[in-house]
CSV table of C-alpha atoms in Angstrom, one decimal:
chain,number,residue,atom,x,y,z
A,1,MET,CA,48.7,-28.3,3.4
A,2,LYS,CA,46.6,-29.9,0.1
A,3,LYS,CA,44.5,-32.0,2.7
A,4,VAL,CA,43.6,-28.7,4.1
A,5,LEU,CA,42.8,-26.6,1.1
A,6,PHE,CA,40.9,-29.3,0.1
A,7,PHE,CA,38.8,-29.4,3.3
A,8,LEU,CA,38.3,-26.2,3.2
A,9,ALA,CA,37.0,-25.9,-0.3
A,10,LEU,CA,34.7,-29.1,0.5
A,11,LEU,CA,33.7,-27.3,3.5
A,12,CYS,CA,32.3,-24.3,1.1
A,13,PHE,CA,30.2,-26.7,-0.9
A,14,THR,CA,28.4,-28.3,2.2
A,15,LEU,CA,28.0,-25.3,4.4
A,16,PRO,CA,23.8,-25.1,5.1
A,17,ALA,CA,22.0,-21.8,3.8
A,18,SER,CA,21.8,-20.6,7.2
A,19,ALA,CA,25.7,-20.1,6.7
A,20,ALA,CA,25.5,-17.7,3.5
A,21,ALA,CA,25.5,-14.2,4.0
A,22,PRO,CA,22.0,-13.0,5.4
A,23,ILE,CA,19.6,-10.5,3.3
A,24,LYS,CA,18.6,-7.7,5.7
A,25,ILE,CA,15.3,-6.2,5.9
A,26,GLY,CA,14.0,-3.5,7.9
A,27,ALA,CA,10.9,-4.3,10.1
A,28,PHE,CA,9.2,-1.5,12.0
A,29,PHE,CA,5.9,-1.0,13.8
A,30,ASP,CA,3.8,0.1,16.6
A,31,LEU,CA,5.1,-2.1,19.3
A,32,SER,CA,4.0,0.3,21.9
A,33,GLY,CA,1.8,3.0,21.6
A,34,PRO,CA,-2.0,3.0,20.9
A,35,ALA,CA,-1.5,0.6,18.0
A,36,ALA,CA,0.1,-1.9,19.8
A,37,PHE,CA,-2.3,-3.9,19.4
A,38,ILE,CA,-2.1,-3.9,15.4
A,39,GLY,CA,1.6,-3.5,15.6
A,40,THR,CA,2.6,-6.2,17.9
A,41,PRO,CA,0.8,-9.4,16.4
A,42,THR,CA,2.0,-7.8,12.8
A,43,ARG,CA,5.7,-8.4,14.0
A,44,LEU,CA,4.9,-12.2,15.1
A,45,VAL,CA,3.4,-12.3,11.6
A,46,ALA,CA,6.6,-10.9,10.2
A,47,GLN,CA,9.0,-13.4,12.0
A,48,MET,CA,6.9,-16.4,11.0
A,49,VAL,CA,6.7,-15.7,7.5
A,50,VAL,CA,10.5,-15.2,7.4
A,51,GLU,CA,11.3,-18.3,9.5
A,52,LYS,CA,9.0,-20.2,7.0
A,53,ILE,CA,11.0,-19.0,3.7
A,54,ASN,CA,14.3,-19.5,5.7
A,55,LEU,CA,12.7,-22.9,6.4
A,56,GLU,CA,12.3,-23.3,2.6
A,57,GLY,CA,15.7,-22.2,1.5
A,58,GLY,CA,15.7,-18.8,2.0
A,59,ILE,CA,16.2,-16.2,-1.0
A,60,ASP,CA,18.8,-18.8,-3.7
A,61,GLY,CA,20.2,-20.2,-0.3
A,62,ARG,CA,20.8,-16.8,1.6
A,63,PRO,CA,18.7,-16.6,4.6
A,64,LEU,CA,16.3,-13.5,5.4
A,65,GLU,CA,17.2,-11.5,8.2
A,66,LEU,CA,14.4,-9.2,10.2
A,67,ILE,CA,15.9,-6.2,12.1
A,68,VAL,CA,13.1,-5.1,14.2
A,69,SER,CA,12.3,-1.5,15.4
A,70,ASP,CA,9.4,0.0,17.7
A,71,THR,CA,8.2,3.3,16.1
A,72,GLU,CA,5.8,4.0,19.7
A,73,GLY,CA,3.5,5.3,16.6
A,74,ASP,CA,5.6,8.3,16.5
A,75,PRO,CA,6.6,9.7,12.9
A,76,ALA,CA,9.9,11.5,14.1
A,77,LYS,CA,11.1,8.1,15.9
A,78,ALA,CA,9.8,6.7,12.4
A,79,ALA,CA,11.7,8.5,10.4
A,80,ASN,CA,15.1,8.1,12.7
A,81,ILE,CA,14.4,4.2,12.3
A,82,ALA,CA,13.9,4.1,8.8
A,83,LYS,CA,17.3,6.3,8.1
A,84,LYS,CA,19.0,3.7,10.6
A,85,PHE,CA,17.5,0.9,8.5
A,86,LEU,CA,18.9,2.5,5.2
A,87,TYR,CA,22.3,4.7,6.0
A,88,LYS,CA,23.7,1.9,8.9
A,89,ASP,CA,21.8,-1.4,8.8
A,90,GLN,CA,22.0,-1.1,4.7
A,91,VAL,CA,19.1,-3.3,4.4
A,92,ALA,CA,17.3,-4.3,1.3
A,93,ALA,CA,14.0,-3.7,1.9
A,94,ILE,CA,11.7,-2.5,4.5
A,95,ILE,CA,8.1,-3.7,5.8
A,96,GLY,CA,5.9,-1.6,8.1
A,97,PRO,CA,5.2,0.7,9.8
A,98,THR,CA,1.7,0.3,11.1
A,99,ARG,CA,-0.1,3.6,10.6
A,100,THR,CA,-0.5,6.4,7.7
A,101,GLY,CA,1.0,9.1,9.7
A,102,THR,CA,4.2,7.4,10.7
A,103,GLY,CA,4.4,6.2,7.1
A,104,MET,CA,4.2,9.7,5.4
A,105,SER,CA,7.2,10.5,7.5
A,106,VAL,CA,9.3,7.8,6.2
A,107,LYS,CA,7.7,8.2,2.6
A,108,PRO,CA,10.1,10.8,1.4
A,109,ILE,CA,13.2,9.1,3.4
A,110,VAL,CA,13.2,6.0,1.6
A,111,GLU,CA,12.2,7.7,-2.0
A,112,LYS,CA,15.5,9.5,-1.7
A,113,ALA,CA,17.4,6.8,-0.9
A,114,GLY,CA,15.6,4.3,-3.7
A,115,ILE,CA,15.1,1.4,-1.1
A,116,PRO,CA,11.5,-0.4,-1.6
A,117,ILE,CA,9.3,-0.3,1.2
A,118,PHE,CA,6.4,-2.3,1.7
A,119,MET,CA,4.2,-0.4,4.0
A,120,THR,CA,1.4,-2.3,6.3
A,121,VAL,CA,-0.5,1.2,6.8
A,122,GLY,CA,-4.2,1.5,5.9
A,123,GLY,CA,-4.1,5.1,4.3
A,124,ASP,CA,-3.8,6.0,0.4
A,125,PRO,CA,-1.5,8.7,0.7
A,126,VAL,CA,1.5,7.1,0.6
A,127,ILE,CA,1.1,5.8,-2.6
A,128,MET,CA,-0.3,8.8,-4.1
A,129,GLY,CA,1.5,11.4,-5.8
A,130,GLY,CA,0.9,14.8,-6.3
A,131,LYS,CA,0.9,16.9,-3.3
A,132,PHE,CA,1.5,13.6,-1.6
A,133,GLY,CA,5.1,13.5,-3.1
A,134,PRO,CA,6.1,10.9,-5.5
A,135,PHE,CA,5.8,6.8,-4.3
A,136,THR,CA,8.1,5.0,-6.9
A,137,SER,CA,9.8,2.9,-3.8
A,138,VAL,CA,6.8,3.0,-1.7
A,139,PHE,CA,4.1,-0.1,-1.8
A,140,LYS,CA,1.5,-1.0,0.5
A,141,SER,CA,-0.4,-4.3,1.4
A,142,PRO,CA,-3.7,-3.6,3.0
A,143,GLN,CA,-6.5,-2.4,0.8
A,144,ARG,CA,-6.6,1.1,-0.3
A,145,SER,CA,-8.9,3.3,1.5
A,146,SER,CA,-10.8,4.1,-1.9
A,147,ILE,CA,-11.3,0.4,-2.6
A,148,ALA,CA,-12.7,-0.1,0.9
A,149,VAL,CA,-14.9,3.0,0.6
A,150,LYS,CA,-16.1,1.7,-3.3
A,151,ARG,CA,-16.9,-2.1,-1.4
A,152,LEU,CA,-19.1,-0.6,1.4
A,153,PHE,CA,-20.6,1.8,-0.9
A,154,ILE,CA,-21.4,-1.2,-3.6
A,155,HIS,CA,-23.4,-2.8,-0.4
A,156,LEU,CA,-25.0,0.5,1.0
A,157,GLN,CA,-26.2,0.9,-3.1
A,158,GLU,CA,-27.4,-3.0,-2.7
A,159,LYS,CA,-29.4,-2.0,0.6
A,160,GLY,CA,-30.8,1.0,-0.9
A,161,LEU,CA,-29.1,3.0,1.6
A,162,THR,CA,-28.3,6.4,0.0
A,163,ARG,CA,-28.5,9.1,3.1
A,164,VAL,CA,-25.7,8.8,5.1
A,165,GLY,CA,-24.3,10.3,8.0
A,166,LEU,CA,-20.7,10.3,8.2
A,167,LEU,CA,-18.2,10.1,11.4
A,168,SER,CA,-14.5,9.9,11.1
A,169,ALA,CA,-11.1,10.5,13.1
A,170,SER,CA,-9.4,13.4,13.1
A,171,ASP,CA,-5.9,11.8,12.4
A,172,SER,CA,-4.5,11.0,8.9
A,173,PHE,CA,-6.3,7.4,8.0
A,174,GLY,CA,-9.5,9.0,9.1
A,175,LYS,CA,-9.2,12.2,6.9
A,176,ASP,CA,-8.1,10.0,4.2
A,177,GLY,CA,-11.2,7.6,4.7
A,178,ALA,CA,-13.6,10.7,4.5
A,179,SER,CA,-12.1,12.2,1.6
A,180,TRP,CA,-12.5,9.1,-0.4
A,181,MET,CA,-16.4,8.9,0.7
A,182,GLU,CA,-17.0,12.3,-0.1
A,183,GLU,CA,-14.9,11.9,-3.4
A,184,LEU,CA,-16.4,9.0,-4.6
A,185,ALA,CA,-20.3,9.0,-2.9
A,186,PRO,CA,-22.0,10.6,-6.4
A,187,GLN,CA,-20.7,7.8,-8.3
A,188,TYR,CA,-22.7,5.0,-6.7
A,189,GLY,CA,-25.7,7.4,-5.8
A,190,ILE,CA,-24.9,8.4,-2.2
A,191,GLU,CA,-25.5,11.3,-0.3
A,192,ILE,CA,-23.3,12.3,2.4
A,193,VAL,CA,-25.8,14.4,4.3
A,194,ALA,CA,-23.7,15.4,7.3
A,195,HIS,CA,-19.9,14.8,8.3
A,196,GLU,CA,-18.5,15.0,12.0
A,197,SER,CA,-15.3,14.5,13.2
A,198,PHE,CA,-13.7,13.5,16.6
A,199,GLY,CA,-10.2,13.2,17.8
A,200,PRO,CA,-9.0,9.2,17.8
A,201,LYS,CA,-8.4,9.4,21.7
A,202,ASP,CA,-12.0,10.9,22.4
A,203,THR,CA,-14.1,8.7,25.0
A,204,ASP,CA,-17.4,10.4,23.8
A,205,MET,CA,-19.2,11.0,20.5
A,206,THR,CA,-22.2,11.6,21.5
A,207,ALA,CA,-22.5,15.3,21.0
A,208,GLN,CA,-21.3,14.3,17.2
A,209,LEU,CA,-23.8,11.1,16.7
A,210,THR,CA,-26.7,13.6,18.2
A,211,ASN,CA,-26.1,16.1,15.2
A,212,LEU,CA,-26.1,13.4,12.4
A,213,LYS,CA,-29.1,11.9,14.3
A,214,ASN,CA,-31.2,15.3,13.7
A,215,VAL,CA,-30.2,15.1,9.8
A,216,GLN,CA,-32.2,12.1,9.6
A,217,PRO,CA,-29.5,9.5,7.2
A,218,GLN,CA,-30.5,6.4,6.6
A,219,ALA,CA,-27.5,4.8,8.0
A,220,LEU,CA,-24.3,5.9,10.0
A,221,VAL,CA,-20.5,5.2,8.4
A,222,CYS,CA,-17.7,6.0,11.1
A,223,TRP,CA,-14.2,5.9,9.8
A,224,THR,CA,-11.4,5.2,12.1
A,225,ILE,CA,-9.1,2.5,14.1
A,226,GLY,CA,-8.8,1.5,17.6
A,227,PRO,CA,-10.7,2.1,20.6
A,228,ALA,CA,-13.0,4.9,19.1
A,229,GLY,CA,-14.9,3.1,16.8
A,230,ALA,CA,-16.2,0.8,20.0
A,231,ILE,CA,-17.1,3.9,21.7
A,232,VAL,CA,-18.8,5.2,18.9
A,233,ALA,CA,-20.7,1.7,18.7
A,234,LYS,CA,-21.8,2.1,22.4
A,235,ASN,CA,-22.9,6.0,22.4
A,236,ARG,CA,-25.0,5.2,19.3
A,237,VAL,CA,-27.1,2.5,21.6
A,238,GLN,CA,-27.4,4.8,24.4
A,239,LEU,CA,-28.7,7.3,22.4
A,240,GLY,CA,-31.1,4.9,21.2
A,241,ILE,CA,-30.1,5.8,17.7
A,242,ASP,CA,-32.0,3.1,15.5
A,243,LEU,CA,-29.8,3.3,12.3
A,244,PRO,CA,-27.8,0.9,10.8
A,245,LEU,CA,-23.9,1.4,11.9
A,246,PHE,CA,-21.3,0.9,9.6
A,247,GLN,CA,-17.4,1.1,10.1
A,248,CYS,CA,-14.4,0.8,8.1
A,249,HIS,CA,-12.1,-1.7,6.9
A,250,GLY,CA,-9.6,-1.5,10.0
A,251,LEU,CA,-12.1,-2.4,12.8
A,252,PRO,CA,-13.0,-6.4,11.7
A,253,ASP,CA,-11.1,-7.8,14.8
A,254,PRO,CA,-12.2,-9.7,18.0
A,255,LYS,CA,-10.7,-6.6,20.0
A,256,TYR,CA,-13.9,-4.4,18.6
A,257,ILE,CA,-16.5,-7.0,19.6
A,258,GLU,CA,-14.9,-7.2,23.0
A,259,LEU,CA,-14.8,-3.3,23.4
A,260,ALA,CA,-18.0,-2.5,22.3
A,261,GLY,CA,-20.2,-5.7,23.6
A,262,SER,CA,-23.6,-5.9,22.5
A,263,ALA,CA,-23.4,-2.6,21.1
A,264,ALA,CA,-21.6,-4.4,18.4
A,265,GLU,CA,-24.4,-6.6,17.1
A,266,GLY,CA,-25.4,-5.8,13.5
A,267,ASN,CA,-22.7,-3.7,13.2
A,268,ARG,CA,-21.2,-3.9,9.3
A,269,MET,CA,-17.8,-3.2,7.7
A,270,PRO,CA,-15.4,-4.1,4.7
A,271,SER,CA,-13.2,-6.6,5.3
A,272,THR,CA,-10.2,-9.1,4.3
A,273,LYS,CA,-11.7,-12.4,3.6
A,274,LEU,CA,-9.3,-13.8,6.5
A,275,MET,CA,-12.2,-13.2,8.8
A,276,VAL,CA,-14.5,-15.7,7.1
A,277,ALA,CA,-12.3,-18.2,6.3
A,278,ASP,CA,-14.4,-20.9,7.1
A,279,GLU,CA,-17.0,-19.5,5.4
A,280,LEU,CA,-15.2,-19.1,2.0
A,281,PRO,CA,-16.0,-21.7,-0.8
A,282,ASP,CA,-13.4,-24.3,-1.9
A,283,SER,CA,-13.0,-22.7,-5.2
A,284,ASP,CA,-11.8,-19.7,-3.7
A,285,PRO,CA,-8.1,-19.3,-4.9
A,286,GLN,CA,-7.1,-17.5,-1.5
A,287,LYS,CA,-8.4,-20.1,0.9
A,288,LYS,CA,-5.6,-22.5,0.4
A,289,VAL,CA,-3.2,-19.5,0.8
A,290,ILE,CA,-5.3,-18.5,4.2
A,291,GLU,CA,-5.7,-21.8,5.7
A,292,GLU,CA,-1.6,-22.1,5.4
A,293,PHE,CA,-1.7,-18.7,7.6
A,294,LEU,CA,-3.9,-19.8,10.3
A,295,ARG,CA,-2.4,-23.1,10.5
A,296,LEU,CA,1.2,-21.6,11.5
A,297,TYR,CA,0.0,-18.7,13.3
A,298,GLN,CA,-2.5,-21.4,15.6
A,299,GLU,CA,1.0,-23.6,15.5
A,300,LYS,CA,2.8,-21.0,16.9
A,301,GLY,CA,0.1,-19.9,19.7
A,302,PHE,CA,-0.2,-16.4,18.5
A,303,ASP,CA,-4.1,-17.0,18.4
A,304,ARG,CA,-4.0,-17.1,21.8
A,305,GLN,CA,-2.8,-13.5,22.9
A,306,PHE,CA,-3.6,-11.9,19.6
A,307,PRO,CA,-6.6,-13.5,17.9
A,308,ILE,CA,-7.2,-13.1,14.3
A,309,ASN,CA,-8.0,-9.9,12.8
A,310,THR,CA,-8.0,-7.8,9.5
A,311,HIS,CA,-4.8,-7.3,9.9
A,312,SER,CA,-3.2,-9.9,10.6
A,313,GLY,CA,-2.1,-10.8,7.2
A,314,TYR,CA,-0.7,-7.5,5.9
A,315,ALA,CA,3.2,-8.3,7.1
A,316,TRP,CA,2.7,-11.9,5.2
A,317,ASP,CA,1.7,-10.2,2.1
A,318,ALA,CA,4.1,-7.8,2.2
A,319,ILE,CA,7.5,-10.4,3.0
A,320,MET,CA,6.0,-13.0,0.6
A,321,ILE,CA,5.9,-10.1,-2.6
A,322,VAL,CA,9.5,-8.8,-1.7
A,323,ALA,CA,10.7,-12.3,-1.4
A,324,GLU,CA,9.1,-13.4,-4.3
A,325,ALA,CA,10.8,-10.5,-6.3
A,326,MET,CA,13.9,-10.9,-4.4
A,327,LYS,CA,14.2,-14.6,-6.1
A,328,LYS,CA,13.1,-13.1,-9.6
A,329,ALA,CA,15.9,-10.0,-9.6
A,330,GLY,CA,18.3,-10.0,-6.7
A,331,THR,CA,18.5,-7.0,-4.1
A,332,LYS,CA,19.9,-4.4,-5.9
A,333,PRO,CA,17.7,-2.1,-5.3
A,334,GLN,CA,16.5,-0.7,-9.0
A,335,ALA,CA,16.0,-3.8,-10.4
A,336,LEU,CA,14.1,-5.3,-6.6
A,337,ARG,CA,11.9,-2.6,-7.0
A,338,ALA,CA,11.1,-3.1,-10.7
A,339,ALA,CA,10.4,-6.7,-9.7
A,340,ILE,CA,7.8,-5.8,-6.9
A,341,GLU,CA,6.1,-3.4,-9.4
A,342,SER,CA,5.9,-6.5,-11.8
A,343,THR,CA,4.1,-8.4,-9.5
A,344,ARG,CA,1.1,-10.2,-11.0
A,345,ASN,CA,-1.6,-12.6,-9.6
A,346,HIS,CA,0.3,-13.4,-6.3
A,347,VAL,CA,-2.3,-14.8,-4.3
A,348,GLY,CA,-1.8,-13.4,-0.6
A,349,VAL,CA,-3.9,-13.8,2.7
A,350,SER,CA,-5.5,-10.3,1.8
A,351,GLY,CA,-6.2,-10.3,-1.8
A,352,ILE,CA,-4.7,-11.7,-5.0
A,353,TYR,CA,-2.1,-8.7,-6.0
A,354,ASN,CA,-1.8,-7.1,-9.2
A,355,LEU,CA,0.8,-4.1,-8.9
A,356,SER,CA,1.9,-1.8,-12.0
A,357,PRO,CA,3.5,1.8,-11.7
A,358,GLU,CA,0.2,3.4,-10.9
A,359,ASP,CA,-1.1,1.2,-8.8
A,360,HIS,CA,1.5,0.1,-5.7
A,361,ASN,CA,-1.1,-1.8,-4.0
A,362,GLY,CA,-2.7,-4.3,-6.4
A,363,LEU,CA,-5.8,-5.2,-4.9
A,364,ASP,CA,-9.4,-4.5,-6.2
A,365,VAL,CA,-13.1,-4.5,-4.9
A,366,ASP,CA,-13.0,-8.5,-5.2
A,367,SER,CA,-10.5,-8.6,-2.5
A,368,MET,CA,-13.1,-7.8,0.5
A,369,VAL,CA,-15.9,-8.9,2.0
A,370,ILE,CA,-18.7,-7.2,4.0
A,371,VAL,CA,-19.3,-9.1,7.4
A,372,GLU,CA,-21.5,-8.5,9.8
A,373,VAL,CA,-21.1,-9.1,13.8
A,374,LYS,CA,-23.7,-11.8,15.0
A,375,ASN,CA,-23.7,-13.4,18.3
A,376,ALA,CA,-20.5,-11.5,19.1
A,377,LYS,CA,-18.7,-13.4,15.9
A,378,PHE,CA,-18.0,-11.7,12.4
A,379,THR,CA,-20.1,-13.4,9.6
A,380,LEU,CA,-20.4,-13.0,6.1
A,381,ALA,CA,-23.3,-10.0,5.4
A,382,ASP,CA,-26.0,-11.0,3.4
C-alpha cells in the first residue's frame, strides 16, 4: 500500500503541463456568412497562438483550451453563444467576435457577468461608454476607428487634400467611421463636402459616386469592409472619376486587390505594419514579433488559403495580452480584468499596446502606416 501511495505522489509531481486542468477561453468568430473571410483565419490564428503558449508551458503549467463557435455574423446568435461560454462552459475569458454589430450585442452580457472579453472588432462603440453602455470588462485589439481616421487625416493633410467626399456603409462599422470622420475633420483642416451611404450588400454605388463627384472634392474616402469597397473602386474607374480613393483600415487585404483588380491601383488606406513587414527597419520594435508571427503562420500553411491581411494579427494580440495577464494575476475575473487593463508596452503584431481604465484598446496613430496598392501589392505610401 505504501508503494502505491508513493507511486501516486510521484506521479502528481511528474505529470506534464498538459495533464493539469485547462483554462477555458471562449472564442467566437464569423466562420460563415459575409465576414467569414475575416473570421475563419482569425480562428486559425487563435488556435495557433494557443498552441504556441501551451508548448511554452501554458499558464503556470496549465494549458489554455479554446472553445470555438460560429456567430454566423448574427448578433442574436453571438449573444446566445456568449451566455453559453459564461454560464455553461465557465470560461475565464472570451476572444472575439468579428464584427461591431455582434460585439455590441455581447457587450451588456459580459458586462453583467464581469468576465473579460478581448474583441477583434473594428468599431469603437464596444469600448465607449455613455449611450453605448459601460465597457469595464470589454477590450479590443484592432485599432480604434478614431485612430485610423486620425492617421488618414494626417496623411490627407500632408498631401494638401482638404476637401473630401465621404462614402460609408450603413452598418455599425460604417456609421462608426463616418461619425469619427465628421467629428475629427475640423481638427485637421479637413472639410467633408458631401456624405453618401450604401448598404454593405449593395452591388452598385455609381449613383452615390456621381453625387460626390458633382460637389468637386479633392479626394474620396470609403469606409466599409468586405466586397463593397472593391465595388466602389471599380465603379469609380467605370465613371472615369479622376480623384484619389482612400479606403479604411479594414481593407488592406489581398482579397481587396483580387476583387477590385486594376481599379485597386493607387488606392491608399491606413493599415497595421503587418502588411508591409519586409519594408520595416530593423530598429522597429514590432519587426521581430511580426516576423515570428509570419513564420508560424506560414509553417502552418495558413497563407496558402488565407493570405496575410491587416486583420491577421488581432487574435494573436488579444490572446497574448490575456495570457500575460493570467500569468500575473491568475484567472479570477476581477483580478484578470484589472491585469489586462494595466497592460503597458506590450509589443504586438498590430502595435505597441498601452491600456488604461479610459482606453481599452491602447494603440495610437504610430501603430498605423498608410499603404498604397502598387503593381497589385501593398507597399508603404510615400
